[in-house]
Amino acid sequence: MNLIKSILLIAVVSGFVIAFTGCNESEDPVPVVATTITNLAADPGTGFNPANGQPTGLTRKFTLFSFKTGEIILNTDSATIKWDLGFNGTTIIVNSAMSGPGTSQAQLVNGIFDELTTAPADGYKSDNDPAPIAGAPNPNLAIPTGSGQGWYTYDGAAQVNRPTAGKVIIVKTSEGRYAKMEIVSYYKDAPASPTSANIARYYTFRYVYQPNDTKAFN
Amino acid sequence: MGYFLVDDLSIFAPVKFLSPFSFCMFLITTANAFGQEFDAAADTLKTKQLDEIIVTATRNERMVGALPMPVSLIPKNQIKTMGSLRLNDVLTEQTGLVVVPQINAQGNGIQIQGFNPDYTLILIDGEPIIGRYTGSLELSRIAIGNIKQIEIVKGPSSSLYGSDALAGVINIITDRPTGIRTNAAMRYGTNNTLDVNADVAFTKKKWGVYVFGNRYHTDGYDLSPQNFGKTVSPFTNYTFNSKLTYKFSSATDISVAGRFFDEDQVFRFEVESNGSRTRTAGNGNTHDWNFNPVLTHRFSDKLKMIARFYSTHYLTETKLNLETDGSPYYQDNFEQSFTRPELNAEYFFNDRNILTAGGGYIKEMVQTSRYGDEEKRFQETSYGFFQHEWLPLEKLTVISGGRYDHNTIYGGQFSPKLSSRYELNKKVTFKISGGVGFKAPDFRQLYFNFNNSAGGGYSVLGTEVALDRLAELDAAGQIQIYLFDPNRLGALQAERSVSINAGAHVKILPSLKMDLNVFHNSINNLIETQAVAVTTTGQSIYSYRNILRAFTQGVESNFSYPVAKYLSLSVGYQLLFAKDKDIAEAVKAGYMYWRDPITLATKRLKPGEYFGLYNRSRNMGNIKLFYDHKPSGWEGSLRVIYRGKYGIGDIRGNIQGEIIPPSDRNSNSILDKYDDFVSGYALVNISVAKTINQTIRVQLGVDNVFDHTEPVTIPNLPGRLFYTSVSYSFSKKNIQP
């Protein structure tokens, strides 16, 4: 359960002010904010073999994340609907069907994060058969795995995974709320030009969570 | 043989189509009939040798200037002045041709009109050279000491030659026995490169014999001395070529040609696998031979028939042993054969109509350890073709033709072609040709089952075996991750291109000539390697896939101008756009993005920011000065060859284990203006030669004068090369002017 110790930083993107009103369903639109999560550890292991870049000491567990709270959910709560997405290596699961008890769904859309002001009405998928195994390919996940298939592209020469530009993940949570997210790095501290010497399995992504019952992200 | 002003003669339409019966006589009589034109031939600068006849474009002997498609010819004397030794040396200096390295950044293939080397058919005397075991043909296998001329036809030529002729055809025409002559030459240069060759031609009555022998040795070179092994390992090769001709009668003759080639290379590689480095040493052997009898019979002055038989065999073997104890580490062999009988006929209806038709059968075999077993795999092709050369008007030529190939694996392919040439006036001639080219999926793309532990660690699987092999690996727990869904690989189809070439030959001034050609090639079902998976040991597994659509288009122009009496200047330039159509359209529609690697902000790629396919330079050109002073025997050349910037795809490491950084740095896997490029560069080559008493020739030269190298990205570019050569020629009937 070392995962709990994972460093989680919540950075506020400039230009926005976090306005937690805490009040219930007010008619006034709540300004939604873009939040950046850095270094979300997706089972990075205890070290890595410098010879081949492969991580060692993997737990094979998914790091669970909730858009609503903007925080990591403990693995002890994996059987709840508290979490929306789970991360392990390049595999991302949504809390539904084969992955969890929830009804979270997701889809990948092409576009620019800031320009996506409305979540699509349909096209969402659950994690279908077979059950996802940490680190293993599974074409039936809502967010497909594989280079060029989902959110990243493998660069064989540099031996790094780069989040593919223009891929935005839209999530519909178990509570029926919408979030959009863009993964910008898979390496610790999001280096500009990652190499195989950088430590992998650390996600940097930004997201907008719409707490109200609307598809609008602004 | 006399001298003729071919360009001017050709404006008289009937002259363009020569009776197969008495080719030379016809020229002479016609030339005399137009005495005024013939007088112009006295101007030595304008004269061209009768040799300016090209066979590749129509399968018949035609004058270069009379053809409606883009053709070029590199004559022997130019090759000699350039001091070239191997085919790649010559081709790399031609406008629009780029010699590019292949997989693992090794080897030399030829890129024409933006097509990869696999799409150009390379022939010796009209017969294909085999041994494309990594897809492209290694041009350095071809010695050029016995070459009479090199003919290059750009644009699809599948209508005459079948598969592989999408970008064009390069036909190497070897010397034939004429007179009694002999030539011996020796060249020594940087990297302990020693080339020795000799040939003898002998004719007596009905017999003709030509024999050529060449030995080439180089110590290779090392662009990255900090690494173990060399960039190009030392090798030695031998080429023997012979041709026997016999004239049964004035109507019937036979020619029997043969080639034998053998090369030994000594390797030292450091192999990196699972993070450990292993030093290996070993050797590679390549040999090929061919046998090519051709029987020609003229039934009448209207009908000529040619029966050809061609059989060729190629074998390459690599063995690596551990340097520590000499135990075997890696073994690889590849064997291929190609046999083809062919019959074709040329019928000369009249001055304005010539029909060529033919048919043949090909049997090919491949046997290699790279397919996971040593089974022989065969394919057979039957084909027929026709071509009609028609002069509806005095100034208009129309050539139409087509070929149908039926293959046991990929089925039927029809490849039509239509070309036309129109002389607007004495100064301007227009040419246009359109056609279809195709390339069959080769054995490699279908059956490869190859694990290269020596070349940086990767596997390549043909589409016919990929699914089974991946399932085996998966079951054994050896797949770390899939990069591409194997079920989407599917069955490969033949690649097809539809192309148009349109151009003009313009005499801007009486002596300043310009050739312009605009081309567009639309390619469907392009087969590309596809990274499919990564093993648990970090090795990539590749297969092949039909990438739906791509195009290449551009403009090629060549100027030639005689600056002074013995000095000629030529300038060539090619502008090229080679793009994936799907990506180009996605960019246009606003669906392609890039991420700034520093700010991590994602932006939309604007139209015009997509550069195109990897390894294609938008601009390339050359400036060449040739000096040839016959009275004193001095000749020389200064050639500047420029290749503009280009991008590099994800090709991983080179032969010395260095990572080749791919161009893409902004997370969209395409080449755009924000990516890293290999910078443009110019190579400067100089040569000087002096011929004494028309028998002894001494040459000095420097290639790549400014020692430009790019050790990681252009390993096939050696540094500065000095050389000197001496040759001796003797001929009984001296045909020098």
PDB file of C-alpha atoms in Angstrom, chain B residues 309-487:
ATOM      1  CA  PHE B 309      15.848 -16.512 -71.579  1.00  0.00           C
ATOM      2  CA  TYR B 310      17.047 -15.267 -68.230  1.00  0.00           C
ATOM      3  CA  SER B 311      17.982 -17.191 -65.156  1.00  0.00           C
ATOM      4  CA  THR B 312      19.530 -15.657 -62.090  1.00  0.00           C
ATOM      5  CA  HIS B 313      20.409 -16.748 -58.612  1.00  0.00           C
ATOM      6  CA  TYR B 314      21.236 -14.750 -55.487  1.00  0.00           C
ATOM      7  CA  LEU B 315      22.583 -15.969 -52.179  1.00  0.00           C
ATOM      8  CA  THR B 316      23.652 -14.098 -49.089  1.00  0.00           C
ATOM      9  CA  GLU B 317      24.839 -15.546 -45.789  1.00  0.00           C
ATOM     10  CA  THR B 318      25.885 -13.905 -42.546  1.00  0.00           C
ATOM     11  CA  LYS B 319      27.587 -15.657 -39.675  1.00  0.00           C
ATOM     12  CA  LEU B 320      28.568 -14.048 -36.387  1.00  0.00           C
ATOM     13  CA  ASN B 321      30.577 -15.671 -33.614  1.00  0.00           C
ATOM     14  CA  LEU B 322      31.209 -14.516 -30.094  1.00  0.00           C
ATOM     15  CA  GLU B 323      34.492 -12.696 -29.984  1.00  0.00           C
ATOM     16  CA  THR B 324      35.372 -14.215 -26.631  1.00  0.00           C
ATOM     17  CA  ASP B 325      35.316 -17.903 -27.483  1.00  0.00           C
ATOM     18  CA  GLY B 326      34.393 -18.012 -31.161  1.00  0.00           C
ATOM     19  CA  SER B 327      31.191 -19.909 -30.549  1.00  0.00           C
ATOM     20  CA  PRO B 328      28.367 -19.335 -33.046  1.00  0.00           C
ATOM     21  CA  TYR B 329      26.117 -16.414 -32.141  1.00  0.00           C
ATOM     22  CA  TYR B 330      24.013 -15.620 -35.197  1.00  0.00           C
ATOM     23  CA  GLN B 331      23.401 -17.092 -38.613  1.00  0.00           C
ATOM     24  CA  ASP B 332      21.295 -15.777 -41.423  1.00  0.00           C
ATOM     25  CA  ASN B 333      20.883 -16.821 -45.037  1.00  0.00           C
ATOM     26  CA  PHE B 334      18.740 -15.746 -47.955  1.00  0.00           C
ATOM     27  CA  GLU B 335      18.580 -17.444 -51.317  1.00  0.00           C
ATOM     28  CA  GLN B 336      16.547 -16.378 -54.303  1.00  0.00           C
ATOM     29  CA  SER B 337      16.160 -17.445 -57.890  1.00  0.00           C
ATOM     30  CA  PHE B 338      14.336 -16.002 -60.858  1.00  0.00           C
ATOM     31  CA  THR B 339      13.864 -17.688 -64.214  1.00  0.00           C
ATOM     32  CA  ARG B 340      12.095 -16.206 -67.170  1.00  0.00           C
ATOM     33  CA  PRO B 341      11.603 -17.163 -70.795  1.00  0.00           C
ATOM     34  CA  GLU B 342      10.154 -14.364 -72.886  1.00  0.00           C
ATOM     35  CA  LEU B 343       9.206 -13.895 -76.495  1.00  0.00           C
ATOM     36  CA  ASN B 344       8.509 -10.567 -78.079  1.00  0.00           C
ATOM     37  CA  ALA B 345       8.000  -9.229 -81.536  1.00  0.00           C
ATOM     38  CA  GLU B 346       8.270  -5.843 -83.146  1.00  0.00           C
ATOM     39  CA  TYR B 347       6.196  -5.290 -86.265  1.00  0.00           C
ATOM     40  CA  PHE B 348       6.905  -2.312 -88.467  1.00  0.00           C
ATOM     41  CA  PHE B 349       3.661  -1.641 -90.344  1.00  0.00           C
ATOM     42  CA  ASN B 350       4.854   1.557 -91.948  1.00  0.00           C
ATOM     43  CA  ASP B 351       6.567   4.843 -91.137  1.00  0.00           C
ATOM     44  CA  ARG B 352       3.781   5.766 -88.790  1.00  0.00           C
ATOM     45  CA  ASN B 353       2.886   2.547 -87.007  1.00  0.00           C
ATOM     46  CA  ILE B 354       4.974   0.093 -85.028  1.00  0.00           C
ATOM     47  CA  LEU B 355       3.530  -2.637 -82.881  1.00  0.00           C
ATOM     48  CA  THR B 356       5.438  -4.448 -80.167  1.00  0.00           C
ATOM     49  CA  ALA B 357       3.927  -7.419 -78.392  1.00  0.00           C
ATOM     50  CA  GLY B 358       5.247 -10.121 -76.180  1.00  0.00           C
ATOM     51  CA  GLY B 359       4.654 -12.561 -73.412  1.00  0.00           C
ATOM     52  CA  GLY B 360       6.531 -14.528 -70.845  1.00  0.00           C
ATOM     53  CA  TYR B 361       6.535 -16.620 -67.736  1.00  0.00           C
ATOM     54  CA  ILE B 362       8.419 -16.064 -64.490  1.00  0.00           C
ATOM     55  CA  LYS B 363       9.211 -18.540 -61.769  1.00  0.00           C
ATOM     56  CA  GLU B 364      10.654 -17.200 -58.551  1.00  0.00           C
ATOM     57  CA  MET B 365      11.933 -19.010 -55.505  1.00  0.00           C
ATOM     58  CA  VAL B 366      12.971 -17.838 -52.078  1.00  0.00           C
ATOM     59  CA  GLN B 367      14.531 -19.888 -49.315  1.00  0.00           C
ATOM     60  CA  THR B 368      15.748 -18.263 -46.134  1.00  0.00           C
ATOM     61  CA  SER B 369      16.314 -18.723 -42.444  1.00  0.00           C
ATOM     62  CA  ARG B 370      14.474 -15.446 -42.070  1.00  0.00           C
ATOM     63  CA  TYR B 371      11.176 -17.238 -42.658  1.00  0.00           C
ATOM     64  CA  GLY B 372      11.661 -19.404 -39.610  1.00  0.00           C
ATOM     65  CA  ASP B 373      12.237 -22.519 -41.700  1.00  0.00           C
ATOM     66  CA  GLU B 374      14.297 -23.452 -44.711  1.00  0.00           C
ATOM     67  CA  GLU B 375      11.353 -24.246 -46.944  1.00  0.00           C
ATOM     68  CA  LYS B 376      11.404 -23.092 -50.535  1.00  0.00           C
ATOM     69  CA  ARG B 377       8.590 -20.739 -51.405  1.00  0.00           C
ATOM     70  CA  PHE B 378       7.608 -20.247 -55.020  1.00  0.00           C
ATOM     71  CA  GLN B 379       5.535 -17.870 -57.033  1.00  0.00           C
ATOM     72  CA  GLU B 380       4.785 -17.853 -60.718  1.00  0.00           C
ATOM     73  CA  THR B 381       3.764 -15.067 -63.027  1.00  0.00           C
ATOM     74  CA  SER B 382       2.489 -15.233 -66.588  1.00  0.00           C
ATOM     75  CA  TYR B 383       2.239 -12.048 -68.570  1.00  0.00           C
ATOM     76  CA  GLY B 384       1.548 -10.509 -71.915  1.00  0.00           C
ATOM     77  CA  PHE B 385       2.087  -6.975 -73.158  1.00  0.00           C
ATOM     78  CA  PHE B 386       1.615  -4.825 -76.218  1.00  0.00           C
ATOM     79  CA  GLN B 387       2.690  -1.397 -77.337  1.00  0.00           C
ATOM     80  CA  HIS B 388       1.661   0.677 -80.291  1.00  0.00           C
ATOM     81  CA  GLU B 389       3.871   3.513 -81.491  1.00  0.00           C
ATOM     82  CA  TRP B 390       1.875   5.790 -83.709  1.00  0.00           C
ATOM     83  CA  LEU B 391       2.585   9.011 -85.577  1.00  0.00           C
ATOM     84  CA  PRO B 392      -0.800  10.390 -86.523  1.00  0.00           C
ATOM     85  CA  LEU B 393       0.773  13.692 -87.540  1.00  0.00           C
ATOM     86  CA  GLU B 394       4.256  14.628 -88.508  1.00  0.00           C
ATOM     87  CA  LYS B 395       4.772  16.403 -85.206  1.00  0.00           C
ATOM     88  CA  LEU B 396       2.753  14.126 -82.982  1.00  0.00           C
ATOM     89  CA  THR B 397       3.773  10.813 -81.472  1.00  0.00           C
ATOM     90  CA  VAL B 398       1.402   8.651 -79.476  1.00  0.00           C
ATOM     91  CA  ILE B 399       2.545   5.516 -77.688  1.00  0.00           C
ATOM     92  CA  SER B 400      -0.051   3.340 -76.030  1.00  0.00           C
ATOM     93  CA  GLY B 401       0.508   0.070 -74.302  1.00  0.00           C
ATOM     94  CA  GLY B 402      -0.458  -2.249 -71.543  1.00  0.00           C
ATOM     95  CA  ARG B 403       0.521  -5.385 -69.752  1.00  0.00           C
ATOM     96  CA  TYR B 404      -1.412  -8.029 -67.904  1.00  0.00           C
ATOM     97  CA  ASP B 405       0.320 -10.045 -65.196  1.00  0.00           C
ATOM     98  CA  HIS B 406      -1.207 -13.051 -63.573  1.00  0.00           C
ATOM     99  CA  ASN B 407       0.457 -14.210 -60.381  1.00  0.00           C
ATOM    100  CA  THR B 408      -0.175 -17.284 -58.256  1.00  0.00           C
ATOM    101  CA  ILE B 409      -0.313 -15.184 -55.079  1.00  0.00           C
ATOM    102  CA  TYR B 410      -1.651 -11.735 -55.788  1.00  0.00           C
ATOM    103  CA  GLY B 411      -3.800 -12.541 -58.817  1.00  0.00           C
ATOM    104  CA  GLY B 412      -4.159 -10.332 -61.877  1.00  0.00           C
ATOM    105  CA  GLN B 413      -2.879  -6.835 -62.527  1.00  0.00           C
ATOM    106  CA  PHE B 414      -3.447  -4.741 -65.633  1.00  0.00           C
ATOM    107  CA  SER B 415      -1.072  -1.844 -66.184  1.00  0.00           C
ATOM    108  CA  PRO B 416      -1.874   0.507 -69.054  1.00  0.00           C
ATOM    109  CA  LYS B 417       0.187   3.462 -70.225  1.00  0.00           C
ATOM    110  CA  LEU B 418      -0.352   6.266 -72.697  1.00  0.00           C
ATOM    111  CA  SER B 419       2.297   8.750 -73.767  1.00  0.00           C
ATOM    112  CA  SER B 420       2.386  11.516 -76.272  1.00  0.00           C
ATOM    113  CA  ARG B 421       4.875  13.970 -77.665  1.00  0.00           C
ATOM    114  CA  TYR B 422       4.137  17.061 -79.693  1.00  0.00           C
ATOM    115  CA  GLU B 423       6.546  19.403 -81.402  1.00  0.00           C
ATOM    116  CA  LEU B 424       5.143  22.859 -81.205  1.00  0.00           C
ATOM    117  CA  ASN B 425       8.042  24.270 -83.179  1.00  0.00           C
ATOM    118  CA  LYS B 426      11.787  23.846 -83.474  1.00  0.00           C
ATOM    119  CA  LYS B 427      12.251  25.280 -80.016  1.00  0.00           C
ATOM    120  CA  VAL B 428       9.537  23.691 -77.957  1.00  0.00           C
ATOM    121  CA  THR B 429       8.463  20.077 -77.627  1.00  0.00           C
ATOM    122  CA  PHE B 430       5.796  18.946 -75.212  1.00  0.00           C
ATOM    123  CA  LYS B 431       5.642  15.498 -73.635  1.00  0.00           C
ATOM    124  CA  ILE B 432       2.966  13.898 -71.556  1.00  0.00           C
ATOM    125  CA  SER B 433       2.524  10.384 -70.262  1.00  0.00           C
ATOM    126  CA  GLY B 434       0.168   8.707 -67.879  1.00  0.00           C
ATOM    127  CA  GLY B 435       0.165   5.195 -66.599  1.00  0.00           C
ATOM    128  CA  VAL B 436      -0.365   2.667 -63.880  1.00  0.00           C
ATOM    129  CA  GLY B 437       2.379   0.959 -61.953  1.00  0.00           C
ATOM    130  CA  PHE B 438       2.184  -1.828 -59.451  1.00  0.00           C
ATOM    131  CA  LYS B 439       4.312  -3.668 -56.973  1.00  0.00           C
ATOM    132  CA  ALA B 440       3.389  -7.073 -55.720  1.00  0.00           C
ATOM    133  CA  PRO B 441       3.770  -7.801 -52.032  1.00  0.00           C
ATOM    134  CA  ASP B 442       7.079  -9.615 -51.956  1.00  0.00           C
ATOM    135  CA  PHE B 443       8.012 -12.849 -50.219  1.00  0.00           C
ATOM    136  CA  ARG B 444       9.432 -10.901 -47.350  1.00  0.00           C
ATOM    137  CA  GLN B 445       6.253  -8.987 -46.680  1.00  0.00           C
ATOM    138  CA  LEU B 446       4.255 -12.204 -46.750  1.00  0.00           C
ATOM    139  CA  TYR B 447       6.457 -14.764 -45.019  1.00  0.00           C
ATOM    140  CA  PHE B 448       9.154 -13.022 -43.019  1.00  0.00           C
ATOM    141  CA  ASN B 449       9.699 -14.602 -39.640  1.00  0.00           C
ATOM    142  CA  PHE B 450      12.899 -12.964 -38.744  1.00  0.00           C
ATOM    143  CA  ASN B 451      14.478 -12.085 -35.452  1.00  0.00           C
ATOM    144  CA  ASN B 452      17.510  -9.883 -35.821  1.00  0.00           C
ATOM    145  CA  SER B 453      19.336 -10.118 -32.550  1.00  0.00           C
ATOM    146  CA  ALA B 454      22.469  -8.787 -34.245  1.00  0.00           C
ATOM    147  CA  GLY B 455      21.051  -5.615 -35.725  1.00  0.00           C
ATOM    148  CA  GLY B 456      19.836  -3.954 -32.567  1.00  0.00           C
ATOM    149  CA  GLY B 457      17.156  -6.440 -31.611  1.00  0.00           C
ATOM    150  CA  TYR B 458      13.930  -6.543 -33.557  1.00  0.00           C
ATOM    151  CA  SER B 459      11.670  -9.017 -35.288  1.00  0.00           C
ATOM    152  CA  VAL B 460       9.890  -8.714 -38.595  1.00  0.00           C
ATOM    153  CA  LEU B 461       6.891 -10.875 -39.379  1.00  0.00           C
ATOM    154  CA  GLY B 462       5.248 -11.223 -42.777  1.00  0.00           C
ATOM    155  CA  THR B 463       1.509 -10.749 -42.777  1.00  0.00           C
ATOM    156  CA  GLU B 464       0.867 -14.402 -43.610  1.00  0.00           C
ATOM    157  CA  VAL B 465       2.705 -15.564 -40.486  1.00  0.00           C
ATOM    158  CA  ALA B 466       2.307 -12.608 -38.108  1.00  0.00           C
ATOM    159  CA  LEU B 467      -0.883 -13.704 -36.346  1.00  0.00           C
ATOM    160  CA  ASP B 468       0.338 -17.217 -35.586  1.00  0.00           C
ATOM    161  CA  ARG B 469       3.749 -16.081 -34.471  1.00  0.00           C
ATOM    162  CA  LEU B 470       2.381 -13.321 -32.233  1.00  0.00           C
ATOM    163  CA  ALA B 471      -0.066 -15.770 -30.679  1.00  0.00           C
ATOM    164  CA  GLU B 472       2.845 -18.108 -29.922  1.00  0.00           C
ATOM    165  CA  LEU B 473       4.845 -15.323 -28.329  1.00  0.00           C
ATOM    166  CA  ASP B 474       1.824 -14.146 -26.388  1.00  0.00           C
ATOM    167  CA  ALA B 475       1.124 -17.644 -25.118  1.00  0.00           C
ATOM    168  CA  ALA B 476       4.745 -17.878 -24.007  1.00  0.00           C
ATOM    169  CA  GLY B 477       4.310 -14.619 -22.111  1.00  0.00           C
ATOM    170  CA  GLN B 478       6.863 -12.814 -24.247  1.00  0.00           C
ATOM    171  CA  ILE B 479       4.695  -9.917 -25.372  1.00  0.00           C
ATOM    172  CA  GLN B 480       5.061  -6.896 -23.160  1.00  0.00           C
ATOM    173  CA  ILE B 481       2.686  -4.682 -25.047  1.00  0.00           C
ATOM    174  CA  TYR B 482       0.847  -4.465 -28.349  1.00  0.00           C
ATOM    175  CA  LEU B 483       1.441  -1.330 -30.313  1.00  0.00           C
ATOM    176  CA  PHE B 484      -1.036  -2.224 -33.024  1.00  0.00           C
ATOM    177  CA  ASP B 485      -3.945  -4.648 -33.092  1.00  0.00           C
ATOM    178  CA  PRO B 486      -2.591  -7.642 -35.065  1.00  0.00           C
ATOM    179  CA  ASN B 487      -6.072  -8.443 -36.349  1.00  0.00           C
TER     180      ASN B 487
END
